[in-house]
Short mmCIF file of C-alpha atoms in Angstrom, two decimals:
data_model
loop_
_atom_site.label_atom_id
_atom_site.label_comp_id
_atom_site.label_asym_id
_atom_site.label_seq_id
_atom_site.Cartn_x
_atom_site.Cartn_y
_atom_site.Cartn_z
CA MET B 1 -11.69 23.96 23.58
CA ALA B 2 -14.81 22.43 21.21
CA LEU B 3 -15.70 23.84 18.58
CA HIS B 4 -18.85 25.73 16.82
CA VAL B 5 -19.94 26.02 13.52
CA ARG B 6 -23.08 26.52 11.21
CA GLY B 7 -23.85 27.44 7.43
CA VAL B 8 -24.50 25.93 4.43
CA LEU B 9 -22.60 22.38 3.84
CA LEU B 10 -21.12 21.74 0.41
CA PRO B 11 -21.27 20.08 -0.65
CA ASP B 12 -24.67 18.57 1.20
CA ASP B 13 -26.21 22.33 0.22
CA GLU B 14 -27.54 21.96 4.22
CA VAL B 15 -27.63 24.71 6.93
CA ARG B 16 -25.12 22.17 9.56
CA ASP B 17 -25.05 23.10 13.15
CA ILE B 18 -20.73 21.26 12.80
CA TRP B 19 -19.07 20.07 16.31
CA LEU B 20 -15.79 20.13 15.74
CA ASP B 21 -13.92 18.89 19.31
CA GLY B 22 -9.86 18.07 18.67
CA ASP B 23 -9.50 16.86 15.32
CA ARG B 24 -13.01 15.07 14.94
CA VAL B 25 -15.41 16.12 13.39
CA THR B 26 -19.24 15.23 14.48
CA PHE B 27 -23.04 16.07 14.44
CA ASP B 28 -23.65 15.64 17.11
CA PRO B 29 -23.91 18.96 20.36
CA VAL B 30 -20.51 19.44 22.47
CA PRO B 31 -21.05 21.02 25.70
CA GLY B 32 -19.79 24.16 25.77
CA ALA B 33 -18.27 24.77 22.44
CA ARG B 34 -17.44 27.85 21.24
CA THR B 35 -18.97 29.58 17.71
CA VAL B 36 -16.62 30.29 15.80
CA ALA B 37 -18.76 31.12 12.15
CA ASP B 38 -22.53 31.30 11.99
CA THR B 39 -23.07 31.64 8.77
CA GLY B 40 -21.80 31.48 5.11
CA PHE B 41 -20.63 28.55 3.23
CA VAL B 42 -18.71 26.11 4.92
CA LEU B 43 -16.08 23.20 2.92
CA PRO B 44 -14.09 20.71 4.34
CA GLY B 45 -9.80 21.98 4.19
CA LEU B 46 -8.24 23.29 0.81
CA VAL B 47 -6.01 20.70 -0.85
CA ASP B 48 -3.22 21.20 -3.38
CA ALA B 49 -2.55 18.40 -4.81
CA HIS B 50 0.78 19.03 -6.18
CA CYS B 51 2.98 21.26 -4.60
CA HIS B 52 6.86 21.41 -4.12
CA LEU B 53 8.08 21.83 0.35
CA GLY B 54 10.93 21.37 -0.42
CA ILE B 55 12.21 23.90 -4.00
CA ALA B 56 12.72 27.82 -3.26
CA ARG B 57 11.90 30.72 -5.26
CA GLY B 58 14.10 29.93 -8.56
CA GLY B 59 13.93 26.55 -8.24
CA THR B 60 17.10 25.49 -5.38
CA PRO B 61 17.43 23.33 -2.51
CA ILE B 62 15.70 23.77 0.79
CA THR B 63 18.12 24.10 2.88
CA SER B 64 16.27 24.70 6.74
CA LEU B 65 12.43 23.20 7.96
CA ASP B 66 11.61 25.86 9.08
CA GLN B 67 11.92 27.16 5.13
CA ALA B 68 9.86 23.62 4.42
CA ARG B 69 7.25 25.72 7.62
CA THR B 70 7.37 28.76 5.98
CA LEU B 71 5.89 27.57 2.38
CA ALA B 72 3.52 25.37 4.05
CA ARG B 73 1.76 28.33 6.36
CA VAL B 74 0.77 30.59 3.30
CA ASP B 75 -0.70 27.97 2.39
CA ARG B 76 -2.23 27.24 4.20
CA ASP B 77 -3.48 30.73 5.50
CA SER B 78 -4.88 31.20 1.92
CA GLY B 79 -7.57 28.05 2.73
CA VAL B 80 -5.08 24.82 1.91
CA LEU B 81 -5.53 22.84 4.86
CA ALA B 82 -4.25 19.44 2.86
CA LEU B 83 -0.83 19.39 0.71
CA ARG B 84 0.76 16.54 -1.82
CA ASP B 85 3.93 17.43 -1.97
CA ALA B 86 5.23 16.13 -5.12
CA GLY B 87 8.63 15.62 -5.03
CA SER B 88 11.26 17.19 -2.34
CA PRO B 89 15.23 17.02 -2.49
CA TYR B 90 15.34 18.66 0.52
CA PRO B 91 13.45 15.17 3.66
CA TYR B 92 11.08 16.56 5.77
CA PRO B 93 8.83 13.23 7.23
CA GLN B 94 9.34 15.67 10.73
CA LEU B 95 6.38 17.76 9.38
CA ASP B 96 4.35 15.27 8.93
CA ASP B 97 1.80 15.37 11.49
CA GLU B 98 2.60 19.38 12.57
CA PRO B 99 -0.02 20.90 14.41
CA ASP B 100 0.25 24.45 12.49
CA LEU B 101 0.63 22.60 9.27
CA PRO B 102 -1.34 21.43 6.41
CA ARG B 103 -1.64 17.81 6.47
CA LEU B 104 0.76 16.09 4.34
CA ALA B 105 0.97 13.65 1.72
CA ARG B 106 4.23 13.18 -0.03
CA ALA B 107 6.24 11.69 -2.34
CA GLY B 108 9.91 11.22 -1.67
CA ARG B 109 13.13 13.13 -4.77
CA HIS B 110 12.18 12.60 -7.92
CA VAL B 111 13.75 9.79 -9.91
CA ALA B 112 14.80 11.28 -12.68
CA PRO B 113 16.78 10.79 -15.69
CA PRO B 114 20.88 11.75 -15.92
CA LYS B 115 21.06 16.00 -16.12
CA ARG B 116 18.23 15.97 -18.30
CA TYR B 117 16.33 18.19 -15.49
CA LEU B 118 16.37 20.63 -13.09
CA ARG B 119 20.42 20.40 -11.48
CA ASP B 120 20.05 19.07 -7.87
CA ILE B 121 16.50 18.67 -7.43
CA GLY B 122 15.48 15.01 -8.81
CA LEU B 123 17.94 11.85 -7.68
CA GLU B 124 19.09 10.64 -11.16
CA VAL B 125 19.36 7.83 -12.16
CA GLY B 126 20.07 5.87 -15.23
CA ALA B 127 17.58 2.94 -16.34
CA ALA B 128 19.73 0.36 -15.36
CA GLU B 129 18.86 1.96 -11.61
CA VAL B 130 15.52 3.46 -11.20
CA ALA B 131 13.42 0.29 -9.75
CA ALA B 132 15.71 0.57 -7.42
CA ALA B 133 15.50 4.01 -6.90
CA VAL B 134 11.84 3.70 -6.67
CA ALA B 135 12.06 1.61 -3.94
CA ALA B 136 13.90 3.65 -2.26
CA GLN B 137 12.35 7.38 -2.71
CA ALA B 138 9.03 4.71 -1.69
CA ALA B 139 10.45 5.03 1.32
CA ALA B 140 11.44 8.00 1.58
CA GLY B 141 7.56 9.96 1.49
CA ASN B 142 4.82 8.98 2.68
CA GLY B 143 2.53 6.98 0.15
CA TRP B 144 3.84 8.64 -3.20
CA VAL B 145 6.80 8.00 -5.77
CA LYS B 146 7.18 10.87 -8.31
CA LEU B 147 8.64 10.33 -11.94
CA VAL B 148 10.39 12.21 -14.08
CA GLY B 149 8.75 11.09 -17.38
CA ASP B 150 10.51 13.59 -19.50
CA TRP B 151 12.14 16.65 -20.28
CA ILE B 152 14.10 17.94 -23.44
CA ASP B 153 17.11 15.75 -24.89
CA ARG B 154 19.52 18.26 -25.82
CA GLY B 155 20.64 15.34 -28.28
CA VAL B 156 16.98 15.23 -29.95
CA GLY B 157 16.44 19.07 -29.59
CA ASP B 158 13.10 18.30 -28.13
CA LEU B 159 11.64 16.38 -25.46
CA ALA B 160 11.81 13.02 -25.02
CA PRO B 161 11.03 10.31 -22.37
CA ALA B 162 12.91 10.17 -19.43
CA TRP B 163 14.06 6.25 -20.23
CA ASP B 164 13.15 3.41 -22.29
CA PRO B 165 8.83 2.05 -22.45
CA ASP B 166 10.16 -0.95 -20.37
CA THR B 167 12.43 0.98 -17.74
CA MET B 168 8.77 3.56 -16.62
CA THR B 169 6.65 0.83 -16.86
CA ALA B 170 8.74 -1.04 -14.61
CA ALA B 171 8.98 1.87 -12.71
CA VAL B 172 5.09 2.54 -12.09
CA ALA B 173 5.47 -1.68 -10.84
CA ALA B 174 8.11 -1.28 -8.65
CA ALA B 175 5.83 1.49 -6.95
CA HIS B 176 3.31 -1.16 -6.62
CA ALA B 177 5.48 -3.21 -5.30
CA ALA B 178 6.22 -1.14 -2.32
CA GLY B 179 2.85 -0.02 -1.44
CA VAL B 180 2.99 2.94 -2.92
CA ARG B 181 1.04 5.27 -5.32
CA ALA B 182 3.00 6.57 -8.83
CA ALA B 183 3.12 10.42 -9.88
CA VAL B 184 4.22 11.09 -13.58
CA HIS B 185 5.39 14.81 -14.68
CA THR B 186 4.32 14.33 -18.75
CA PHE B 187 4.50 17.77 -21.00
CA SER B 188 5.11 15.01 -24.20
CA GLU B 189 2.86 13.05 -26.06
CA SER B 190 4.66 9.89 -26.45
CA ALA B 191 6.38 10.21 -22.25
CA VAL B 192 2.35 10.32 -21.44
CA GLU B 193 1.54 7.58 -23.65
CA ILE B 194 3.77 4.77 -22.03
CA MET B 195 2.63 6.24 -18.46
CA VAL B 196 -1.03 5.22 -19.43
CA LYS B 197 -0.31 1.85 -20.14
CA ALA B 198 1.96 1.04 -17.58
CA GLY B 199 -0.98 2.44 -14.70
CA VAL B 200 0.62 5.52 -13.82
CA ASP B 201 -1.90 6.80 -10.43
CA SER B 202 -1.40 10.47 -11.47
CA VAL B 203 -0.37 12.48 -14.62
CA GLU B 204 0.24 16.08 -14.19
CA HIS B 205 0.66 18.56 -16.40
CA GLY B 206 -0.31 16.12 -18.86
CA THR B 207 -0.09 18.42 -21.77
CA GLY B 208 0.11 15.12 -24.52
CA LEU B 209 -2.56 13.99 -24.22
CA SER B 210 -4.49 12.71 -26.71
CA LEU B 211 -8.25 11.74 -26.14
CA ASP B 212 -8.23 7.36 -26.72
CA LEU B 213 -5.61 8.12 -23.86
CA ILE B 214 -7.91 10.66 -22.10
CA ASP B 215 -10.54 7.43 -22.34
CA LEU B 216 -8.24 5.11 -21.00
CA MET B 217 -7.17 7.15 -17.77
CA ALA B 218 -11.05 7.16 -17.65
CA ARG B 219 -10.98 2.95 -17.72
CA GLN B 220 -8.47 2.89 -14.80
CA GLY B 221 -9.73 6.27 -12.98
CA THR B 222 -5.58 7.58 -14.00
CA ALA B 223 -5.77 11.12 -12.01
CA LEU B 224 -4.52 14.74 -14.09
CA VAL B 225 -3.92 17.12 -11.67
CA PRO B 226 -3.34 19.71 -14.47
CA THR B 227 -1.37 22.72 -12.85
CA MET B 228 -2.82 25.32 -14.78
CA ILE B 229 -1.01 28.38 -13.63
CA ASN B 230 2.20 26.27 -14.25
CA ILE B 231 1.48 25.80 -18.33
CA ARG B 232 1.03 29.48 -18.71
CA THR B 233 4.55 29.87 -17.68
CA PHE B 234 5.66 27.94 -21.08
CA GLY B 235 6.13 31.39 -23.00
CA GLY B 236 8.24 32.04 -21.41
CA ILE B 237 10.54 28.26 -21.44
CA ALA B 238 9.73 28.85 -24.68
CA ALA B 239 11.80 32.00 -25.74
CA ALA B 240 14.98 31.09 -24.24
CA ALA B 241 15.00 28.28 -25.79
CA ARG B 242 14.54 28.89 -28.59
CA PRO B 243 18.25 30.36 -30.01
CA LYS B 244 18.67 27.06 -29.48
CA PHE B 245 16.08 24.63 -29.49
CA PRO B 246 13.68 26.13 -32.18
CA GLY B 247 11.29 23.04 -32.76
CA TYR B 248 10.99 22.32 -28.77
CA ALA B 249 10.31 25.96 -28.61
CA ASP B 250 8.05 25.81 -31.19
CA HIS B 251 6.46 21.92 -29.19
CA MET B 252 5.75 24.25 -25.84
CA LEU B 253 4.65 26.33 -26.67
CA ALA B 254 1.55 24.12 -29.26
CA LEU B 255 1.12 22.50 -26.07
CA ARG B 256 0.43 25.38 -24.17
CA ASP B 257 -2.06 26.76 -26.37
CA GLY B 258 -3.81 23.09 -26.41
CA PHE B 259 -3.98 22.56 -23.24
CA PRO B 260 -7.53 24.11 -22.04
CA GLU B 261 -9.30 21.73 -23.80
CA VAL B 262 -6.92 18.32 -23.41
CA VAL B 263 -8.24 19.41 -19.62
CA ARG B 264 -11.89 20.20 -20.92
CA ALA B 265 -11.88 16.76 -22.71
CA ALA B 266 -10.78 15.11 -20.22
CA HIS B 267 -12.97 16.25 -17.80
CA GLU B 268 -16.00 15.35 -20.13
CA ALA B 269 -14.78 11.56 -20.46
CA GLY B 270 -14.82 11.90 -16.70
CA VAL B 271 -10.84 11.35 -15.73
CA PRO B 272 -10.66 12.63 -12.05
CA ILE B 273 -9.08 15.86 -12.11
CA TYR B 274 -7.36 17.59 -8.84
CA VAL B 275 -6.28 21.04 -7.82
CA GLY B 276 -2.62 21.53 -8.01
CA THR B 277 -0.23 24.16 -8.52
CA ASP B 278 3.06 23.53 -8.60
CA ALA B 279 3.81 25.43 -6.01
CA GLY B 280 8.20 26.20 -5.72
CA GLY B 281 9.86 26.62 -8.03
CA GLY B 282 9.46 29.27 -10.36
CA ILE B 283 5.32 29.09 -8.90
CA ASP B 284 4.79 30.59 -6.19
CA HIS B 285 2.59 29.23 -2.92
CA GLY B 286 -0.41 30.59 -1.91
CA LEU B 287 -2.37 29.98 -5.32
CA ALA B 288 -4.70 27.67 -4.77
CA ALA B 289 -7.75 30.31 -5.89
CA GLU B 290 -6.25 30.99 -9.49
CA GLU B 291 -5.50 27.60 -10.28
CA MET B 292 -9.46 26.86 -9.20
CA LEU B 293 -10.69 29.95 -11.43
CA LEU B 294 -8.25 28.16 -14.58
CA LEU B 295 -10.12 25.37 -14.66
CA HIS B 296 -13.32 26.42 -14.31
CA GLN B 297 -12.48 29.78 -16.96
CA GLN B 298 -10.67 28.13 -19.48
CA ALA B 299 -11.33 24.61 -19.00
CA GLY B 300 -14.90 24.81 -18.92
CA MET B 301 -15.77 23.11 -14.68
CA SER B 302 -18.00 24.04 -13.38
CA ALA B 303 -17.69 25.66 -9.77
CA VAL B 304 -18.82 22.61 -8.36
CA ASP B 305 -17.09 20.57 -9.62
CA VAL B 306 -13.96 22.63 -9.41
CA LEU B 307 -14.78 23.05 -5.84
CA ALA B 308 -15.08 19.10 -5.40
CA ALA B 309 -11.56 19.35 -6.94
CA ALA B 310 -10.36 21.31 -4.60
CA SER B 311 -12.33 19.84 -1.23
CA TRP B 312 -13.96 16.80 -1.23
CA ARG B 313 -12.75 14.30 -3.88
CA ALA B 314 -9.14 15.44 -3.56
CA ARG B 315 -9.68 15.26 -0.04
CA GLU B 316 -11.15 12.02 -0.36
CA TRP B 317 -8.26 10.34 -3.09
CA LEU B 318 -5.27 11.40 -0.43
CA GLY B 319 -7.04 10.21 2.81
CA PHE B 320 -7.91 12.85 4.16
CA PRO B 321 -11.38 12.91 5.44
CA GLY B 322 -13.98 15.72 5.56
CA LEU B 323 -16.24 16.90 7.89
CA VAL B 324 -17.93 13.91 8.09
CA GLU B 325 -18.84 11.67 11.29
CA GLY B 326 -15.75 11.83 12.31
CA GLY B 327 -13.75 12.78 10.18
CA LEU B 328 -10.61 15.58 10.47
CA ALA B 329 -11.06 18.77 11.66
CA ASP B 330 -9.78 21.03 9.03
CA LEU B 331 -13.10 23.69 7.48
CA VAL B 332 -13.04 26.74 5.47
CA VAL B 333 -16.44 28.59 5.86
CA TYR B 334 -16.80 32.17 2.35
CA PRO B 335 -19.38 34.82 3.20
CA GLN B 336 -21.09 34.45 -0.52
CA ASP B 337 -21.75 30.88 -2.27
CA PRO B 338 -18.56 30.37 -3.64
CA ARG B 339 -20.63 27.80 -6.33
CA ARG B 340 -22.04 31.22 -7.90
CA ASP B 341 -19.34 33.54 -7.19
CA LEU B 342 -15.90 31.08 -8.01
CA ALA B 343 -14.46 34.28 -7.21
CA VAL B 344 -14.87 33.78 -3.52
CA VAL B 345 -12.02 31.72 -2.50
CA ARG B 346 -9.68 33.74 -2.97
CA THR B 347 -10.66 35.33 0.73
CA PRO B 348 -12.68 32.84 3.62
CA SER B 349 -13.01 34.39 6.26
CA ARG B 350 -12.78 31.66 8.95
CA ILE B 351 -10.18 28.83 8.66
CA VAL B 352 -10.36 25.78 11.14
CA LEU B 353 -7.06 23.89 10.97
CA ARG B 354 -7.36 20.40 13.28
CA GLY B 355 -9.86 21.73 15.29
CA ARG B 356 -8.40 25.16 15.71
CA VAL B 357 -8.85 28.37 14.38
CA VAL B 358 -6.41 29.68 12.15
CA ARG B 359 -8.47 33.27 10.98
#
């Protein structure tokens, strides 16, 4: 049955009647539609632009499709109706169009350096194999490749780039040659510089960004997915590493402490910023609202800009049209105006995914 929703449609800020005819949005009345909301504030379904359905709590690969389904439903039930999986050790293309799950933009496995990433998570390859690995993982995903740009180098005792600059630049070129976009994990200053200059499409975390690189990202349209909720865990990482790697521990704490200003500077420079939690492993699913609040409270983004980063702009970036004529029938309704009190995003009163009521 077609559905009808009436409320203040954001970002238009107008009271509108919206009809959901199957998985299609229309503003033309559909006879016999069932009204499922007649008041409130209506947004296109939220997005978590950096999560991992293929990684279980604790950092081990999942072993079944049902585990991925369970994690995706946690996100769905919080109002997140589209996900970008930024690297999965477990393939699950069967879930791309599953009716009761969020829409999926997926990378294949992380392409990582040998013995310098989370065990059993990445496809670990030497420099000579990186371009071929990128091509293979482009085929395994549905539009994205995930590169591990840096990690601790135990021989150095600190963060270091995953490979030499030419190899990392060639990895981005290989992704683009395969017709997909490239996302890169970076914490360090050196790796993020290499990858931004190489033309990577999105920087994940990006704690090492400088003002010059931020300006370059803004000019290029390079996206930043800060995962601020994950950066808060750097204290625990530093404490565990300090007995053997004190320099690395100090570096991680400095990156953590300076990060809100990095994100603030990126936003002020016009870098596209999107909401992502890094759920999977050490971060629970369903926390997009908490990431939104951190962007607002710590990085100084306005409530409207945070909503855009989690909703209509993020959906456009990933290719999931919002609440426009002919768009996709994903929406969330909030009882109060989230522009006035962003904490409202924790408690949606109505969730509709693919034209079906979830809540």
